[in-house]
XYZ file of C-alpha atoms in Angstrom:
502
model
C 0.000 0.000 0.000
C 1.311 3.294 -1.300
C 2.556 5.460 2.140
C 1.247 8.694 0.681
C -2.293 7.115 0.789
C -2.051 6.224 4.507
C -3.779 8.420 6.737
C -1.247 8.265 9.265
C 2.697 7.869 9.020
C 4.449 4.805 9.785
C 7.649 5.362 11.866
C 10.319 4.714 9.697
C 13.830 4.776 11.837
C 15.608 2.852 9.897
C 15.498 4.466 6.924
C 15.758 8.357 8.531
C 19.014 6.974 10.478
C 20.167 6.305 7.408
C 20.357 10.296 6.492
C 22.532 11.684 3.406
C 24.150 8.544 2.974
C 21.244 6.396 2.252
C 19.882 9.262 -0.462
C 22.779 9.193 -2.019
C 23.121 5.667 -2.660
C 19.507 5.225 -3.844
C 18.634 8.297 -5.508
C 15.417 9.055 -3.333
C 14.841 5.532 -3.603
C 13.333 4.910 -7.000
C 15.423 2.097 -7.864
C 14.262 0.311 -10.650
C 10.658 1.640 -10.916
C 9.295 2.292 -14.034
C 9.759 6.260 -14.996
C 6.506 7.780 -16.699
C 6.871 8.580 -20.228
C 4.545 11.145 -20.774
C 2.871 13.870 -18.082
C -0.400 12.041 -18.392
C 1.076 8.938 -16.876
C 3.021 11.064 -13.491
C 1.436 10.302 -9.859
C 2.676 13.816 -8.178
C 3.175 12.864 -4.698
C 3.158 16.163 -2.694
C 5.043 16.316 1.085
C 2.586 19.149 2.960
C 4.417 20.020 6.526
C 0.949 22.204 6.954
C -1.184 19.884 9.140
C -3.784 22.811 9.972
C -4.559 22.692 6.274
C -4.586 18.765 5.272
C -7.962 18.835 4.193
C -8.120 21.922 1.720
C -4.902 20.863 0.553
C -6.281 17.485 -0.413
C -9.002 18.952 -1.835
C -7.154 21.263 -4.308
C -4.818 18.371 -5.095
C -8.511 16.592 -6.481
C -9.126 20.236 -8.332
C -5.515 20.304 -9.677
C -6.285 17.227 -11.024
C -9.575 17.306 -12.731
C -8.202 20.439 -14.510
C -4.958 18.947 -15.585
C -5.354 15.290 -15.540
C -2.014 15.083 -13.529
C -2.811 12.709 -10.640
C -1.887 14.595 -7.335
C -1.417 12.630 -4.286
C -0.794 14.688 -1.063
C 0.480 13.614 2.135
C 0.673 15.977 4.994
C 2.256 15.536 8.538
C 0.199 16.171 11.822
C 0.022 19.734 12.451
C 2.700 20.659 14.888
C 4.805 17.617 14.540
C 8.365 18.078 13.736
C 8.484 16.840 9.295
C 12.327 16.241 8.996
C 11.952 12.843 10.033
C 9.091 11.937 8.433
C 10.377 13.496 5.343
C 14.039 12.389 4.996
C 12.094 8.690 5.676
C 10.108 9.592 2.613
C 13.084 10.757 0.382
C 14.194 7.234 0.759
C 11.338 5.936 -0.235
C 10.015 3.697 -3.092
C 7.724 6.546 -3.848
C 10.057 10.257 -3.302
C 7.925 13.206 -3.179
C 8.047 15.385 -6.010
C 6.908 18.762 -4.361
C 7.992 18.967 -0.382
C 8.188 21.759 2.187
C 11.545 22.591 4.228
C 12.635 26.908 5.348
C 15.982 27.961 5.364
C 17.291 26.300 8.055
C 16.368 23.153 6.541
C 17.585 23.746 3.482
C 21.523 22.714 3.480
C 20.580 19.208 3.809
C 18.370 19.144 0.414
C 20.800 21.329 -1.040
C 24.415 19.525 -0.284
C 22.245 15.813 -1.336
C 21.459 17.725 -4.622
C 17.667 17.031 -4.025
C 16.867 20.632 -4.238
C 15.744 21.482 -7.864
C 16.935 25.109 -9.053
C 13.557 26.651 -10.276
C 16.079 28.865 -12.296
C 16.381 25.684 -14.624
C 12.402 25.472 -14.891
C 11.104 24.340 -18.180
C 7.682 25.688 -17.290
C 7.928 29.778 -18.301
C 5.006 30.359 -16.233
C 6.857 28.845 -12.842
C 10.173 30.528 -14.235
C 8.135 34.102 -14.200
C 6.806 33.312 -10.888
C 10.195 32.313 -9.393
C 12.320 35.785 -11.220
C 9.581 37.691 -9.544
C 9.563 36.651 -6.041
C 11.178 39.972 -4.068
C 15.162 39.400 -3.449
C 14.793 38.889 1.025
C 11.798 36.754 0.041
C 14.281 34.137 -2.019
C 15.348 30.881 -0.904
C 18.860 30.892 -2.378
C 22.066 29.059 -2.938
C 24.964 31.193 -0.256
C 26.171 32.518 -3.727
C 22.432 33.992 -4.717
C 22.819 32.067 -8.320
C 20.006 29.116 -7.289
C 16.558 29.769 -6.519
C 15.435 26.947 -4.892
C 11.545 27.513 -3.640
C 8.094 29.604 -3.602
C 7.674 30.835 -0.165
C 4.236 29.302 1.115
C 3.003 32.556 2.820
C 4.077 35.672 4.703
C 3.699 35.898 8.526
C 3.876 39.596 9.933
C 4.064 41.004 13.288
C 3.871 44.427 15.465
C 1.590 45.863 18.259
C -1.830 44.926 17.710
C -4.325 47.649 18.589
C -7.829 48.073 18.435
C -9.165 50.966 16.579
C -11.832 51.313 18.880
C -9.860 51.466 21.578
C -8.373 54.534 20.195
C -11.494 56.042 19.144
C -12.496 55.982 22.871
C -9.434 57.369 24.021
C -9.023 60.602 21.016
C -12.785 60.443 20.089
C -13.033 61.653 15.949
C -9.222 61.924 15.870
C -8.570 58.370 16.586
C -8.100 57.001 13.082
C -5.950 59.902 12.672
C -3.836 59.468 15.696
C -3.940 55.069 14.519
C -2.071 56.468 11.016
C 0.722 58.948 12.822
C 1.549 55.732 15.153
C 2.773 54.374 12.157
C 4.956 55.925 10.788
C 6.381 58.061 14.570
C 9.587 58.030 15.847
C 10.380 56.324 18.786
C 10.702 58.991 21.255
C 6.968 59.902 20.393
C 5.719 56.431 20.707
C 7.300 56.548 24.400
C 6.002 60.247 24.978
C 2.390 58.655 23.415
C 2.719 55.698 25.811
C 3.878 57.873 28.774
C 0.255 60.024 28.375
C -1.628 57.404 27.995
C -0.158 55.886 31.412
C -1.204 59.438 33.223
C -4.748 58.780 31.322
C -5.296 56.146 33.023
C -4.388 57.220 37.099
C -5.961 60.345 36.114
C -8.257 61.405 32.892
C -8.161 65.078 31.410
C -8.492 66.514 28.306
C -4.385 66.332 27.792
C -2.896 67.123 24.439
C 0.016 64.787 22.992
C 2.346 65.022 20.007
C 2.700 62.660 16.953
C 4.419 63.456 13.977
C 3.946 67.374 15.235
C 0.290 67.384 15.141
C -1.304 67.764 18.547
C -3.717 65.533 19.840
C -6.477 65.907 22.667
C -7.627 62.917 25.090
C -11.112 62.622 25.845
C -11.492 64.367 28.938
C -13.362 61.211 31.200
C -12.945 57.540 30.158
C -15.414 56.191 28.023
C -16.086 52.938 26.483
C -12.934 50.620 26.431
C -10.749 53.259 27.976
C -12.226 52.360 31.326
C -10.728 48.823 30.914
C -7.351 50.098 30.646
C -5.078 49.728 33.306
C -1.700 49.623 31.413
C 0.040 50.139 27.899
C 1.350 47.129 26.869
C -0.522 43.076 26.837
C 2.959 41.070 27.599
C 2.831 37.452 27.376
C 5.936 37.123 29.850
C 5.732 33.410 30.632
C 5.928 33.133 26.085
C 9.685 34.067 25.800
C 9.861 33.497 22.521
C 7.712 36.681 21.786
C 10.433 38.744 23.076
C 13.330 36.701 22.955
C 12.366 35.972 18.869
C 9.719 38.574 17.608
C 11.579 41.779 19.611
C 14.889 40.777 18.549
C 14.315 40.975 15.145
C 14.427 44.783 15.280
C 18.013 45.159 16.463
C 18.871 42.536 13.970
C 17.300 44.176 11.032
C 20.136 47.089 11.644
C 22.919 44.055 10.342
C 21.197 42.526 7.617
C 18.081 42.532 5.462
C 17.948 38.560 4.101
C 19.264 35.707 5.301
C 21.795 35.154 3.303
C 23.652 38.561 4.375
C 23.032 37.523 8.104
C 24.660 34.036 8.071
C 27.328 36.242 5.630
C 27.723 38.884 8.617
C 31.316 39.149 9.918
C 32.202 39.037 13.724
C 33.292 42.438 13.868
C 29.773 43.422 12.467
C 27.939 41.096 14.998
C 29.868 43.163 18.029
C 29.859 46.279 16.861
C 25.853 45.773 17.092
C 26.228 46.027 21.014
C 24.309 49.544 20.686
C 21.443 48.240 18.760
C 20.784 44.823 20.864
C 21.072 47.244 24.300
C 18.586 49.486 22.518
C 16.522 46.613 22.485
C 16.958 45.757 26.117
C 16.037 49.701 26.405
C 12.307 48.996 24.784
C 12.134 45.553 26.909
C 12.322 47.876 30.204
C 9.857 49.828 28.751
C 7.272 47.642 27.889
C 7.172 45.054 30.963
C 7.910 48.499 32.904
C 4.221 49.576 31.374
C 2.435 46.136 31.614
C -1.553 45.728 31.611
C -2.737 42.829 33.553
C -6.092 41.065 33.582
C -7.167 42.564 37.399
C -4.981 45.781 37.234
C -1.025 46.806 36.273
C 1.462 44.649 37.137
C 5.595 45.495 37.476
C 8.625 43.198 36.625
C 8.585 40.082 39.110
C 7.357 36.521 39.225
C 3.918 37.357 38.750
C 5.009 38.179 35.210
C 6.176 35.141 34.107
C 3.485 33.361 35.428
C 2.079 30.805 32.650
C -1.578 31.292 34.667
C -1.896 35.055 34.326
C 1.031 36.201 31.751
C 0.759 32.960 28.886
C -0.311 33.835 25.269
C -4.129 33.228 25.516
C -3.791 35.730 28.928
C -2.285 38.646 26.768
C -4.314 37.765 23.756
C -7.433 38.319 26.540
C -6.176 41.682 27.968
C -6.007 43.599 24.065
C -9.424 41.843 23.381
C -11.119 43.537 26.815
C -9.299 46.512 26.989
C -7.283 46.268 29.904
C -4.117 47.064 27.240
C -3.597 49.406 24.279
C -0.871 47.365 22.516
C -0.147 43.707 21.883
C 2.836 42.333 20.408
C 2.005 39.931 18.217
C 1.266 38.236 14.923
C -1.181 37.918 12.176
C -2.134 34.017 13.472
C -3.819 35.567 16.683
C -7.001 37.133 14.727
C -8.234 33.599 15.048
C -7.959 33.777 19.197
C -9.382 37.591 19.313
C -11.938 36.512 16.946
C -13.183 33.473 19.692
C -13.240 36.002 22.039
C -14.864 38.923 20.590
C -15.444 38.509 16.941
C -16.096 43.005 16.755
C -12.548 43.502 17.964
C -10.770 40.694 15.343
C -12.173 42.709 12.556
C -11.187 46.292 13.556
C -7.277 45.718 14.722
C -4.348 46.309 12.943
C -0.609 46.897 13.403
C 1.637 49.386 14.065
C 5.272 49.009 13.578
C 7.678 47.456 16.717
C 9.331 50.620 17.793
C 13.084 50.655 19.332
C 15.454 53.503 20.278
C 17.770 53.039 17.506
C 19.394 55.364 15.757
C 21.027 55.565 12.577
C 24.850 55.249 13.408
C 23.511 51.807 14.615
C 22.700 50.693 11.463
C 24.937 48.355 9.201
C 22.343 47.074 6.897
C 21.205 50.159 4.876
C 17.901 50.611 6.219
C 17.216 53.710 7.486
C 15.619 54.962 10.706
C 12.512 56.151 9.507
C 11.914 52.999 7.391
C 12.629 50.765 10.615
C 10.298 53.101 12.690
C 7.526 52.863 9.952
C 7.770 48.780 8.897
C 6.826 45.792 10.220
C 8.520 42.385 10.239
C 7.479 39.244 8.637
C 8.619 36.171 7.739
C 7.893 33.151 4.751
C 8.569 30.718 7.090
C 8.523 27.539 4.849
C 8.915 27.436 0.947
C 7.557 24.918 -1.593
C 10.333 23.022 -3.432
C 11.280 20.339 -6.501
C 12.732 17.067 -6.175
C 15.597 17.214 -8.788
C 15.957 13.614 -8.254
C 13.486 12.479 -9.916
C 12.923 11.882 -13.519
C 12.525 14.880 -16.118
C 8.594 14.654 -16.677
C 8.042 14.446 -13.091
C 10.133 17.562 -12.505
C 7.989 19.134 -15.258
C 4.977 18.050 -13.807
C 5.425 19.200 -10.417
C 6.650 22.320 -12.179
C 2.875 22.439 -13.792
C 1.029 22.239 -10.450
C 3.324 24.766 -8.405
C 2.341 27.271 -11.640
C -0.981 26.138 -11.869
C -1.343 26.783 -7.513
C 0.232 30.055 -8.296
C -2.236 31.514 -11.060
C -4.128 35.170 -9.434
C -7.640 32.839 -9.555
C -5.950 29.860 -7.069
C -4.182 32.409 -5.228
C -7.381 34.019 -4.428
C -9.623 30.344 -3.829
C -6.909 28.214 -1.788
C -4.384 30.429 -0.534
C -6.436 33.172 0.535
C -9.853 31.492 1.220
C -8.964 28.000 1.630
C -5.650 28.173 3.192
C -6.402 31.392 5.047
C -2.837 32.344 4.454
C -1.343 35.918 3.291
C 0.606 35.252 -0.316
C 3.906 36.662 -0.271
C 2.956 38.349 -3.416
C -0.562 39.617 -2.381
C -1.518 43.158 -3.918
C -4.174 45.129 -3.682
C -6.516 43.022 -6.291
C -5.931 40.184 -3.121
C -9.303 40.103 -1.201
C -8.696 39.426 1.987
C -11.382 39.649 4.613
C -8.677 39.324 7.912
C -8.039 42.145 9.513
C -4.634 41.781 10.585
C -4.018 39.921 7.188
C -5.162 43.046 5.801
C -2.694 45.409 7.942
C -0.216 43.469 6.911
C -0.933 43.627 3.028
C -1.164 47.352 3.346
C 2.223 47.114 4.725
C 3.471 45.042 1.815
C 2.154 47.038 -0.983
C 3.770 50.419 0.534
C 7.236 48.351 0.939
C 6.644 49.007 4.428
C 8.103 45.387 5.725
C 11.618 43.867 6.531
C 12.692 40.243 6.949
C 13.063 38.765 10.544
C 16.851 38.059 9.984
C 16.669 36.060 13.404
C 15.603 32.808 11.819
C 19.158 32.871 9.864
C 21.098 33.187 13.146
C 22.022 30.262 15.179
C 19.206 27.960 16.022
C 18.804 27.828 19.578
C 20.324 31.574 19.916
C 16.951 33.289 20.349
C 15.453 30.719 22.391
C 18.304 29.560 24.794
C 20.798 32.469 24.509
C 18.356 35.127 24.548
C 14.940 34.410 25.456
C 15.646 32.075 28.480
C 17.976 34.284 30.612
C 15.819 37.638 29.491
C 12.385 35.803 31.356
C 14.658 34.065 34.309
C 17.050 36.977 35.039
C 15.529 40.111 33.596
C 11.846 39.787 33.667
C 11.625 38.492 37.440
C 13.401 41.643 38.574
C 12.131 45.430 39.415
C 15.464 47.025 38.492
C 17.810 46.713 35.377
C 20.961 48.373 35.963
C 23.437 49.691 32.103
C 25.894 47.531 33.521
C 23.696 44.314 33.824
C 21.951 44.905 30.028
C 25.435 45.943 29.137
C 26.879 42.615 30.589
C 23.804 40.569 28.883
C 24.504 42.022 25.345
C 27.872 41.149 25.244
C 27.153 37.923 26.695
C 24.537 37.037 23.650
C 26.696 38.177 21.226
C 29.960 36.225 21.905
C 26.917 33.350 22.266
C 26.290 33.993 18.740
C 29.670 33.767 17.632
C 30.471 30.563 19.427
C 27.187 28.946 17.989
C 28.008 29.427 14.868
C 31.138 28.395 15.176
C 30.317 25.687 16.293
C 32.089 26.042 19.811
């Protein structure tokens, strides 16, 4: 029985121990099979890593093929189990996917094994328009940029979440206006902003604040939301990763702008970014300094790393009732707002991550304003070729990734089906998310940068950053230069040694 028609996945140890070696020696394990012919006669058999999706990916395998008479034969892993295994297993296989999912990390493996298919050498000029189109820190590349080697499933953005409403309540008419000149404002008015709203809430007046040089009044008594709020910031403190990945990709964005030119950056350039990492430790203070809680403010301490009170669905809860202006977060927590309080999932959006850095900080080429007035995302995975298989098969996987990629399919699975953001969505993309939506606005201004982080070391946000930050920093009332100072150079030289290999 074919494995790609089994509903679950056999364990197959043997062959995944057998790694690099083993696809070497059998060429993705096809043996002496018989090689189709013609296109008519390919099975496609399709590795999806997306187990949130299995169904609607099945089904537009089944529409793929009653369109094109290429049989399509999907297999997808459970959703939030690890794929490497499963797929390496399936490399060796009697039956190799054609079409499988890996990111950048994963991709040296497929790459040095020469199982990675350059879409460069595409026979289909459809695909080969697609692949010359995809933007350049979008690309999953050779180290030398010559080999384009995927199309990125979908783009993943983040910022501070906010509730239009919430502003609305707190700046009456001028609150959509006040929403726009967070934006695109510097960081020392998003802290003089933040700093108002904090005297708002001990004591309401009709104070004025600055954005962007236009003056803005408060509602003089809290109304509405505003009389939830009892703190700036939602901060998930017990979920390092959202400040020990999502944060850090601001001070990294000052050393590189794709991953390529991060795992290219010298260790001079990764020290001499001490300013920019302790300007993120500066906005870290800030924020759990200025943290909303759901039964009143809360300071630095225990309480805030508290799984009970400060975990993801807590934080997601405390933008969703008000108790917070601001949540840091992505475009995948719509979905948690939205079983909440389905109003509030459809009138947020995102305004950039904002850090005091300034321009002699910056080694990549980005500019202040530009960093102040973008938000980060990430591809995440990429769909890619087997070049180890036979000619037509290569041509007809080529056909369905082209065929998946036409405006129409975009629009019906990606969009709709998938309820994923394209990496290429424009304005003719309908998309009825509203965070989705923030982010495509982003996108079609240029407004966005790529979180380098996922091309540095890969436990160096979690273990070297993100670990010590919750059980030394977070736990604590008082961060003195020297300790930040101290912690920076620490991470850093962790870094280095990482990638080392040390």
């Amino acid at each position: 029985m074919s494995i790609w028609k089994s509903k679950k996945l056999k364990k197959w140890t043997g062959l995944a121990c057998a790694g690099l070696a083993c696809l070497a020696l059998t060429a993705c394990g096809n043996g002496g099979a018989k090689e189709p012919q013609d296109i008519s006669e390919v099975t496609l058999h399709i590795f999806n890593t997306k187990g949130e999706i299995a169904a609607q990916f099945e089904q537009m395998c089944k529409d793929f093929t009653a369109e094109t008479g290429i049989q399509a034969e999907p297999f997808t892993v459970g959703s939030g189990e690890d794929a490497m295994e499963p797929l390496r297993a399936q490399m060796t296989s009697k039956e190799p996917p054609a079409i499988f999912n890996t990111d950048f990390r994963g991709l040296p493996e497929w790459e040095e094994s020469g199982v990675a298919f350059d879409m460069n050498e595409a026979v289909n000029e459809d695909l080969k328009k697609i692949v010359s189109e995809i933007p350049e820190n979008m690309r999953l590349t050779s180290e030398d940029g010559t080999k384009s080697y995927g199309i990125p499933y979908g783009v993943e953005g983040f910022g501070f979440i906010v509730d239009s409403q919430m502003l609305a309540d707190l700046f009456g008419e001028s609150g959509e206006q006040v929403l726009a000149e967070l934006r695109t404002c510097s960081y020392d008015d998003f802290i003089s902003f933040c700093d108002a709203v904090t005297t708002y809430i001990d004591s309401p007046s009709a104070a004025a604040v600055t954005l962007n040089g236009t003056e803005f009044t408060f509602v003089p008594e809290k109304t509405g939301l505003a009389a939830n709020l009892n703190g700036v910031f939602a901060v998930a403190g017990a979920e390092n990763w959202t400040y020990g990945n999502h944060l850090l990709c601001v001070p990294t964005a000052t050393l590189a702008s794709t991953l390529r030119d991060t795992q290219a950056l010298t260790d001079d350039q990764i020290l001499n970014a001490k300013p920019a990492y302790q300007a993120f430790m500066q906005a870290l203070s800030y924020m759990t300094e200025h943290a909303a809680g759901l039964k009143g403010a809360v300071g630095r301490g225990q309480e805030l790393v508290n799984s009970a009170n400060f975990g993801y669905d807590q934080s997601i809860q405390m933008l969703t009732d008000g108790n917070a202006l601001f949540l840091q977060q992505g475009n995948w927590a719509s979905a948690n707002i939205a079983k909440i309080n389905e109003e509030v999932s459809k009138r947020i959006s995102f305004i950039p991550l904002k850090q005091p850095i300034t321009q002699d900080m910056i080694q990549s080429g980005i500019s202040v304003e530009d960093l102040n007035s973008s938000i980060p995302f990430s591809t995440g995975s990429y769909w890619l070729i087997n070049n180890k298989i036979s000619d037509v098969e290569k041509e007809a996987a080529q056909t369905f990734l082209a065929w998946m990629m036409k405006p129409e399919n975009v629009q019906k699975y990606i969009v709709e089906s998938f309820v994923a953001i394209p990496y290429n969505a424009d304005d003719s993309v309908q998309i009825n998310d509203a965070l989705a939506t923030s982010i495509q606005s982003y996108m079609a201004e240029g407004k966005v940068y790529y979180n380098c982080v996922e091309a540095t070391p890969s436990i160096w946000a979690s273990d070297s950053v993100a670990k010590p930050l919750m059980e030394q920093f977070l736990t604590k009332e008082e961060w003195t230069e020297d300790e930040t100072g101290a912690f920076v150079d620490t991470i850093l030289q962790a870094w280095l040694d990482q990638r080392s290999g040390n």
